[in-house]
């Protein structure tokens, strides 16, 4: 039995039934060992979220990092990332999770997501806030249009309190 078959059987033995997830995890596992030269590299499975992932140390003295293989063809939402963080992150690994987006030709790009840095605002809410600000500015401009034009034409009025005389 060759090494690839043995590793893939071990991954299946953890409880993962998906051939695609096993293949992606195997590619990532080899990538982290051979190309990234990671330490203490292990594959793990979380049945609650059906995720096969890799834990590894970038150097001997660093903490364990979590790497989740994701095919580039899969759409992934912030809710899914939050779910992975909730189920995979531990005190030992910290609040970060690394998503390893893998292309069909084995090209792998890794992005880190750290929980708790900032909550991303809902797209609809952000658009509503932007529109509300625009409406407020437009109404203020319309309300003060005559004063703004008058000040622009006459150079404006400067109160003595606004000026400081330099001697």
JSON list of C-alpha atoms in Angstrom, two decimals:
[
{"chain": "A", "resi": 1, "resn": "UNK", "atom": "CA", "xyz": [0.00, 0.00, 0.00]},
{"chain": "A", "resi": 2, "resn": "UNK", "atom": "CA", "xyz": [1.45, 3.38, -1.00]},
{"chain": "A", "resi": 3, "resn": "UNK", "atom": "CA", "xyz": [1.60, 6.38, 1.35]},
{"chain": "A", "resi": 4, "resn": "UNK", "atom": "CA", "xyz": [-1.21, 8.32, -0.35]},
{"chain": "A", "resi": 5, "resn": "UNK", "atom": "CA", "xyz": [-3.65, 5.42, -0.07]},
{"chain": "A", "resi": 6, "resn": "UNK", "atom": "CA", "xyz": [-2.71, 4.87, 3.59]},
{"chain": "A", "resi": 7, "resn": "UNK", "atom": "CA", "xyz": [-3.21, 8.54, 4.51]},
{"chain": "A", "resi": 8, "resn": "UNK", "atom": "CA", "xyz": [-6.54, 8.73, 2.66]},
{"chain": "A", "resi": 9, "resn": "UNK", "atom": "CA", "xyz": [-7.75, 5.56, 4.41]},
{"chain": "A", "resi": 10, "resn": "UNK", "atom": "CA", "xyz": [-6.74, 7.09, 7.76]},
{"chain": "A", "resi": 11, "resn": "UNK", "atom": "CA", "xyz": [-8.75, 10.21, 6.90]},
{"chain": "A", "resi": 12, "resn": "UNK", "atom": "CA", "xyz": [-11.76, 8.09, 5.98]},
{"chain": "A", "resi": 13, "resn": "UNK", "atom": "CA", "xyz": [-11.29, 6.18, 9.26]},
{"chain": "A", "resi": 14, "resn": "UNK", "atom": "CA", "xyz": [-11.73, 9.47, 11.17]},
{"chain": "A", "resi": 15, "resn": "UNK", "atom": "CA", "xyz": [-15.31, 9.56, 9.88]},
{"chain": "A", "resi": 16, "resn": "UNK", "atom": "CA", "xyz": [-15.13, 11.59, 6.67]},
{"chain": "A", "resi": 17, "resn": "UNK", "atom": "CA", "xyz": [-17.12, 10.00, 3.86]},
{"chain": "A", "resi": 18, "resn": "UNK", "atom": "CA", "xyz": [-16.51, 12.60, 1.13]},
{"chain": "A", "resi": 19, "resn": "UNK", "atom": "CA", "xyz": [-13.90, 11.64, -1.47]},
{"chain": "A", "resi": 20, "resn": "UNK", "atom": "CA", "xyz": [-13.56, 15.30, -2.48]},
{"chain": "A", "resi": 21, "resn": "UNK", "atom": "CA", "xyz": [-12.85, 16.43, 1.10]},
{"chain": "A", "resi": 22, "resn": "UNK", "atom": "CA", "xyz": [-10.36, 13.60, 1.54]},
{"chain": "A", "resi": 23, "resn": "UNK", "atom": "CA", "xyz": [-8.54, 14.48, -1.69]},
{"chain": "A", "resi": 24, "resn": "UNK", "atom": "CA", "xyz": [-8.41, 18.17, -0.79]},
{"chain": "A", "resi": 25, "resn": "UNK", "atom": "CA", "xyz": [-7.21, 17.42, 2.75]},
{"chain": "A", "resi": 26, "resn": "UNK", "atom": "CA", "xyz": [-4.53, 15.09, 1.38]},
{"chain": "A", "resi": 27, "resn": "UNK", "atom": "CA", "xyz": [-3.31, 17.78, -1.06]},
{"chain": "A", "resi": 28, "resn": "UNK", "atom": "CA", "xyz": [-3.22, 20.34, 1.74]},
{"chain": "A", "resi": 29, "resn": "UNK", "atom": "CA", "xyz": [-1.47, 17.92, 4.10]},
{"chain": "A", "resi": 30, "resn": "UNK", "atom": "CA", "xyz": [1.29, 17.29, 1.53]},
{"chain": "A", "resi": 31, "resn": "UNK", "atom": "CA", "xyz": [1.49, 21.02, 0.71]},
{"chain": "A", "resi": 32, "resn": "UNK", "atom": "CA", "xyz": [2.00, 21.93, 4.37]},
{"chain": "A", "resi": 33, "resn": "UNK", "atom": "CA", "xyz": [4.64, 19.23, 4.91]},
{"chain": "A", "resi": 34, "resn": "UNK", "atom": "CA", "xyz": [6.60, 19.41, 1.65]},
{"chain": "A", "resi": 35, "resn": "UNK", "atom": "CA", "xyz": [6.26, 23.04, 0.56]},
{"chain": "A", "resi": 36, "resn": "UNK", "atom": "CA", "xyz": [5.60, 24.97, 3.77]},
{"chain": "A", "resi": 37, "resn": "UNK", "atom": "CA", "xyz": [7.80, 22.68, 5.92]},
{"chain": "A", "resi": 38, "resn": "UNK", "atom": "CA", "xyz": [5.35, 22.72, 8.84]},
{"chain": "A", "resi": 39, "resn": "UNK", "atom": "CA", "xyz": [5.95, 20.93, 12.12]},
{"chain": "A", "resi": 40, "resn": "UNK", "atom": "CA", "xyz": [3.69, 18.47, 13.99]},
{"chain": "A", "resi": 41, "resn": "UNK", "atom": "CA", "xyz": [1.33, 18.25, 11.00]},
{"chain": "A", "resi": 42, "resn": "UNK", "atom": "CA", "xyz": [-1.80, 16.15, 11.65]},
{"chain": "A", "resi": 43, "resn": "UNK", "atom": "CA", "xyz": [-5.15, 15.66, 9.97]},
{"chain": "A", "resi": 44, "resn": "UNK", "atom": "CA", "xyz": [-8.34, 15.81, 12.00]},
{"chain": "A", "resi": 45, "resn": "UNK", "atom": "CA", "xyz": [-12.08, 15.50, 11.46]},
{"chain": "A", "resi": 46, "resn": "UNK", "atom": "CA", "xyz": [-14.97, 17.31, 13.13]},
{"chain": "A", "resi": 47, "resn": "UNK", "atom": "CA", "xyz": [-18.20, 15.38, 12.65]},
{"chain": "A", "resi": 48, "resn": "UNK", "atom": "CA", "xyz": [-20.41, 18.24, 13.94]},
{"chain": "A", "resi": 49, "resn": "UNK", "atom": "CA", "xyz": [-19.62, 20.36, 10.88]},
{"chain": "A", "resi": 50, "resn": "UNK", "atom": "CA", "xyz": [-18.36, 17.53, 8.64]},
{"chain": "A", "resi": 51, "resn": "UNK", "atom": "CA", "xyz": [-14.94, 19.16, 8.24]},
{"chain": "A", "resi": 52, "resn": "UNK", "atom": "CA", "xyz": [-11.66, 17.40, 7.51]},
{"chain": "A", "resi": 53, "resn": "UNK", "atom": "CA", "xyz": [-8.83, 19.79, 8.44]},
{"chain": "A", "resi": 54, "resn": "UNK", "atom": "CA", "xyz": [-5.13, 19.93, 9.19]},
{"chain": "A", "resi": 55, "resn": "UNK", "atom": "CA", "xyz": [-3.36, 21.28, 12.27]},
{"chain": "A", "resi": 56, "resn": "UNK", "atom": "CA", "xyz": [0.31, 22.23, 12.07]},
{"chain": "A", "resi": 57, "resn": "UNK", "atom": "CA", "xyz": [2.98, 24.49, 13.54]},
{"chain": "A", "resi": 58, "resn": "UNK", "atom": "CA", "xyz": [4.77, 26.96, 11.24]},
{"chain": "A", "resi": 59, "resn": "UNK", "atom": "CA", "xyz": [7.87, 26.54, 13.45]},
{"chain": "A", "resi": 60, "resn": "UNK", "atom": "CA", "xyz": [8.75, 24.38, 16.44]},
{"chain": "A", "resi": 61, "resn": "UNK", "atom": "CA", "xyz": [8.01, 27.11, 18.97]},
{"chain": "A", "resi": 62, "resn": "UNK", "atom": "CA", "xyz": [4.76, 28.47, 17.52]},
{"chain": "A", "resi": 63, "resn": "UNK", "atom": "CA", "xyz": [1.23, 27.46, 18.43]},
{"chain": "A", "resi": 64, "resn": "UNK", "atom": "CA", "xyz": [-0.78, 25.01, 16.36]},
{"chain": "A", "resi": 65, "resn": "UNK", "atom": "CA", "xyz": [-2.65, 26.54, 13.42]},
{"chain": "A", "resi": 66, "resn": "UNK", "atom": "CA", "xyz": [-5.82, 25.21, 11.82]},
{"chain": "A", "resi": 67, "resn": "UNK", "atom": "CA", "xyz": [-5.97, 24.76, 8.04]},
{"chain": "A", "resi": 68, "resn": "UNK", "atom": "CA", "xyz": [-9.27, 23.92, 6.34]},
{"chain": "A", "resi": 69, "resn": "UNK", "atom": "CA", "xyz": [-9.16, 22.91, 2.67]},
{"chain": "A", "resi": 70, "resn": "UNK", "atom": "CA", "xyz": [-11.82, 24.58, 0.53]},
{"chain": "A", "resi": 71, "resn": "UNK", "atom": "CA", "xyz": [-12.29, 23.99, -3.21]},
{"chain": "A", "resi": 72, "resn": "UNK", "atom": "CA", "xyz": [-12.21, 27.27, -5.16]},
{"chain": "A", "resi": 73, "resn": "UNK", "atom": "CA", "xyz": [-15.49, 26.26, -6.78]},
{"chain": "A", "resi": 74, "resn": "UNK", "atom": "CA", "xyz": [-17.30, 26.41, -3.41]},
{"chain": "A", "resi": 75, "resn": "UNK", "atom": "CA", "xyz": [-19.03, 29.58, -2.26]},
{"chain": "A", "resi": 76, "resn": "UNK", "atom": "CA", "xyz": [-18.20, 30.34, 1.35]},
{"chain": "A", "resi": 77, "resn": "UNK", "atom": "CA", "xyz": [-20.01, 32.80, 3.58]},
{"chain": "A", "resi": 78, "resn": "UNK", "atom": "CA", "xyz": [-18.93, 34.60, 6.73]},
{"chain": "A", "resi": 79, "resn": "UNK", "atom": "CA", "xyz": [-21.52, 32.52, 8.59]},
{"chain": "A", "resi": 80, "resn": "UNK", "atom": "CA", "xyz": [-19.76, 29.33, 7.46]},
{"chain": "A", "resi": 81, "resn": "UNK", "atom": "CA", "xyz": [-16.38, 30.74, 8.53]},
{"chain": "A", "resi": 82, "resn": "UNK", "atom": "CA", "xyz": [-17.84, 31.69, 11.93]},
{"chain": "A", "resi": 83, "resn": "UNK", "atom": "CA", "xyz": [-19.26, 28.17, 12.27]},
{"chain": "A", "resi": 84, "resn": "UNK", "atom": "CA", "xyz": [-15.84, 26.66, 11.54]},
{"chain": "A", "resi": 85, "resn": "UNK", "atom": "CA", "xyz": [-14.19, 28.98, 14.06]},
{"chain": "A", "resi": 86, "resn": "UNK", "atom": "CA", "xyz": [-16.75, 28.09, 16.73]},
{"chain": "A", "resi": 87, "resn": "UNK", "atom": "CA", "xyz": [-16.24, 24.35, 16.21]},
{"chain": "A", "resi": 88, "resn": "UNK", "atom": "CA", "xyz": [-12.52, 24.11, 15.45]},
{"chain": "A", "resi": 89, "resn": "UNK", "atom": "CA", "xyz": [-10.71, 26.85, 17.37]},
{"chain": "A", "resi": 90, "resn": "UNK", "atom": "CA", "xyz": [-9.38, 25.96, 20.81]},
{"chain": "A", "resi": 91, "resn": "UNK", "atom": "CA", "xyz": [-7.32, 27.66, 23.50]},
{"chain": "A", "resi": 92, "resn": "UNK", "atom": "CA", "xyz": [-4.25, 25.95, 22.07]},
{"chain": "A", "resi": 93, "resn": "UNK", "atom": "CA", "xyz": [-4.85, 27.19, 18.51]},
{"chain": "A", "resi": 94, "resn": "UNK", "atom": "CA", "xyz": [-6.30, 30.60, 19.31]},
{"chain": "A", "resi": 95, "resn": "UNK", "atom": "CA", "xyz": [-9.12, 32.41, 17.47]},
{"chain": "A", "resi": 96, "resn": "UNK", "atom": "CA", "xyz": [-7.64, 32.21, 13.94]},
{"chain": "A", "resi": 97, "resn": "UNK", "atom": "CA", "xyz": [-8.51, 29.76, 11.21]},
{"chain": "A", "resi": 98, "resn": "UNK", "atom": "CA", "xyz": [-6.72, 29.39, 7.86]},
{"chain": "A", "resi": 99, "resn": "UNK", "atom": "CA", "xyz": [-8.78, 28.60, 4.80]},
{"chain": "A", "resi": 100, "resn": "UNK", "atom": "CA", "xyz": [-6.73, 26.89, 2.11]},
{"chain": "A", "resi": 101, "resn": "UNK", "atom": "CA", "xyz": [-8.47, 27.52, -1.20]},
{"chain": "A", "resi": 102, "resn": "UNK", "atom": "CA", "xyz": [-7.35, 24.80, -3.59]},
{"chain": "A", "resi": 103, "resn": "UNK", "atom": "CA", "xyz": [-7.69, 24.89, -7.38]},
{"chain": "A", "resi": 104, "resn": "UNK", "atom": "CA", "xyz": [-8.14, 21.74, -9.48]},
{"chain": "A", "resi": 105, "resn": "UNK", "atom": "CA", "xyz": [-4.45, 21.97, -10.53]},
{"chain": "A", "resi": 106, "resn": "UNK", "atom": "CA", "xyz": [-3.43, 21.84, -6.80]},
{"chain": "A", "resi": 107, "resn": "UNK", "atom": "CA", "xyz": [-2.66, 25.56, -6.59]},
{"chain": "A", "resi": 108, "resn": "UNK", "atom": "CA", "xyz": [-3.29, 26.50, -2.96]},
{"chain": "A", "resi": 109, "resn": "UNK", "atom": "CA", "xyz": [-3.82, 29.98, -1.53]},
{"chain": "A", "resi": 110, "resn": "UNK", "atom": "CA", "xyz": [-4.19, 30.34, 2.23]},
{"chain": "A", "resi": 111, "resn": "UNK", "atom": "CA", "xyz": [-6.16, 33.14, 3.91]},
{"chain": "A", "resi": 112, "resn": "UNK", "atom": "CA", "xyz": [-6.31, 33.68, 7.67]},
{"chain": "A", "resi": 113, "resn": "UNK", "atom": "CA", "xyz": [-9.49, 34.71, 9.46]},
{"chain": "A", "resi": 114, "resn": "UNK", "atom": "CA", "xyz": [-9.27, 35.81, 13.09]},
{"chain": "A", "resi": 115, "resn": "UNK", "atom": "CA", "xyz": [-12.43, 35.79, 15.14]},
{"chain": "A", "resi": 116, "resn": "UNK", "atom": "CA", "xyz": [-13.31, 38.88, 17.11]},
{"chain": "A", "resi": 117, "resn": "UNK", "atom": "CA", "xyz": [-11.26, 41.47, 15.23]},
{"chain": "A", "resi": 118, "resn": "UNK", "atom": "CA", "xyz": [-14.31, 43.18, 13.80]},
{"chain": "A", "resi": 119, "resn": "UNK", "atom": "CA", "xyz": [-17.81, 42.10, 12.93]},
{"chain": "A", "resi": 120, "resn": "UNK", "atom": "CA", "xyz": [-18.57, 42.64, 9.29]},
{"chain": "A", "resi": 121, "resn": "UNK", "atom": "CA", "xyz": [-21.57, 44.87, 8.80]},
{"chain": "A", "resi": 122, "resn": "UNK", "atom": "CA", "xyz": [-24.56, 43.42, 6.98]},
{"chain": "A", "resi": 123, "resn": "UNK", "atom": "CA", "xyz": [-24.50, 44.53, 3.32]},
{"chain": "A", "resi": 124, "resn": "UNK", "atom": "CA", "xyz": [-28.10, 45.75, 3.37]},
{"chain": "A", "resi": 125, "resn": "UNK", "atom": "CA", "xyz": [-27.53, 47.67, 6.61]},
{"chain": "A", "resi": 126, "resn": "UNK", "atom": "CA", "xyz": [-24.36, 49.28, 5.24]},
{"chain": "A", "resi": 127, "resn": "UNK", "atom": "CA", "xyz": [-26.22, 50.38, 2.09]},
{"chain": "A", "resi": 128, "resn": "UNK", "atom": "CA", "xyz": [-29.08, 51.76, 4.18]},
{"chain": "A", "resi": 129, "resn": "UNK", "atom": "CA", "xyz": [-26.62, 53.73, 6.38]},
{"chain": "A", "resi": 130, "resn": "UNK", "atom": "CA", "xyz": [-24.87, 55.11, 3.29]},
{"chain": "A", "resi": 131, "resn": "UNK", "atom": "CA", "xyz": [-28.20, 56.18, 1.75]},
{"chain": "A", "resi": 132, "resn": "UNK", "atom": "CA", "xyz": [-29.30, 57.75, 5.03]},
{"chain": "A", "resi": 133, "resn": "UNK", "atom": "CA", "xyz": [-26.07, 59.79, 5.22]},
{"chain": "A", "resi": 134, "resn": "UNK", "atom": "CA", "xyz": [-26.47, 60.90, 1.58]},
{"chain": "A", "resi": 135, "resn": "UNK", "atom": "CA", "xyz": [-30.07, 61.98, 2.21]},
{"chain": "A", "resi": 136, "resn": "UNK", "atom": "CA", "xyz": [-29.05, 63.96, 5.31]},
{"chain": "A", "resi": 137, "resn": "UNK", "atom": "CA", "xyz": [-26.22, 65.74, 3.45]},
{"chain": "A", "resi": 138, "resn": "UNK", "atom": "CA", "xyz": [-28.46, 66.50, 0.47]},
{"chain": "A", "resi": 139, "resn": "UNK", "atom": "CA", "xyz": [-31.21, 67.90, 2.70]},
{"chain": "A", "resi": 140, "resn": "UNK", "atom": "CA", "xyz": [-28.69, 70.09, 4.58]},
{"chain": "A", "resi": 141, "resn": "UNK", "atom": "CA", "xyz": [-27.27, 71.35, 1.28]},
{"chain": "A", "resi": 142, "resn": "UNK", "atom": "CA", "xyz": [-30.76, 72.19, -0.05]},
{"chain": "A", "resi": 143, "resn": "UNK", "atom": "CA", "xyz": [-31.75, 73.84, 3.24]},
{"chain": "A", "resi": 144, "resn": "UNK", "atom": "CA", "xyz": [-28.63, 76.03, 3.27]},
{"chain": "A", "resi": 145, "resn": "UNK", "atom": "CA", "xyz": [-28.22, 76.50, -0.50]},
{"chain": "A", "resi": 146, "resn": "UNK", "atom": "CA", "xyz": [-28.81, 80.26, -0.44]},
{"chain": "A", "resi": 147, "resn": "UNK", "atom": "CA", "xyz": [-26.39, 80.84, 2.45]},
{"chain": "A", "resi": 148, "resn": "UNK", "atom": "CA", "xyz": [-23.72, 78.67, 0.81]},
{"chain": "A", "resi": 149, "resn": "UNK", "atom": "CA", "xyz": [-24.05, 80.49, -2.55]},
{"chain": "A", "resi": 150, "resn": "UNK", "atom": "CA", "xyz": [-24.09, 83.90, -0.85]},
{"chain": "A", "resi": 151, "resn": "UNK", "atom": "CA", "xyz": [-20.96, 83.07, 1.17]},
{"chain": "A", "resi": 152, "resn": "UNK", "atom": "CA", "xyz": [-19.22, 81.75, -1.93]},
{"chain": "A", "resi": 153, "resn": "UNK", "atom": "CA", "xyz": [-20.04, 84.91, -3.94]},
{"chain": "A", "resi": 154, "resn": "UNK", "atom": "CA", "xyz": [-19.18, 87.37, -1.14]},
{"chain": "A", "resi": 155, "resn": "UNK", "atom": "CA", "xyz": [-16.19, 85.63, 0.39]},
{"chain": "A", "resi": 156, "resn": "UNK", "atom": "CA", "xyz": [-18.13, 84.58, 3.44]},
{"chain": "A", "resi": 157, "resn": "UNK", "atom": "CA", "xyz": [-18.38, 86.25, 6.82]},
{"chain": "A", "resi": 158, "resn": "UNK", "atom": "CA", "xyz": [-15.65, 85.71, 9.38]},
{"chain": "A", "resi": 159, "resn": "UNK", "atom": "CA", "xyz": [-16.42, 86.32, 13.03]},
{"chain": "A", "resi": 160, "resn": "UNK", "atom": "CA", "xyz": [-13.71, 87.90, 15.13]},
{"chain": "A", "resi": 161, "resn": "UNK", "atom": "CA", "xyz": [-13.93, 84.92, 17.48]},
{"chain": "A", "resi": 162, "resn": "UNK", "atom": "CA", "xyz": [-12.88, 82.63, 14.59]},
{"chain": "A", "resi": 163, "resn": "UNK", "atom": "CA", "xyz": [-9.70, 84.60, 13.89]},
{"chain": "A", "resi": 164, "resn": "UNK", "atom": "CA", "xyz": [-6.49, 84.86, 15.75]},
{"chain": "A", "resi": 165, "resn": "UNK", "atom": "CA", "xyz": [-4.36, 87.94, 15.15]},
{"chain": "A", "resi": 166, "resn": "UNK", "atom": "CA", "xyz": [-0.66, 87.22, 14.84]},
{"chain": "A", "resi": 167, "resn": "UNK", "atom": "CA", "xyz": [1.75, 89.99, 15.79]}
]
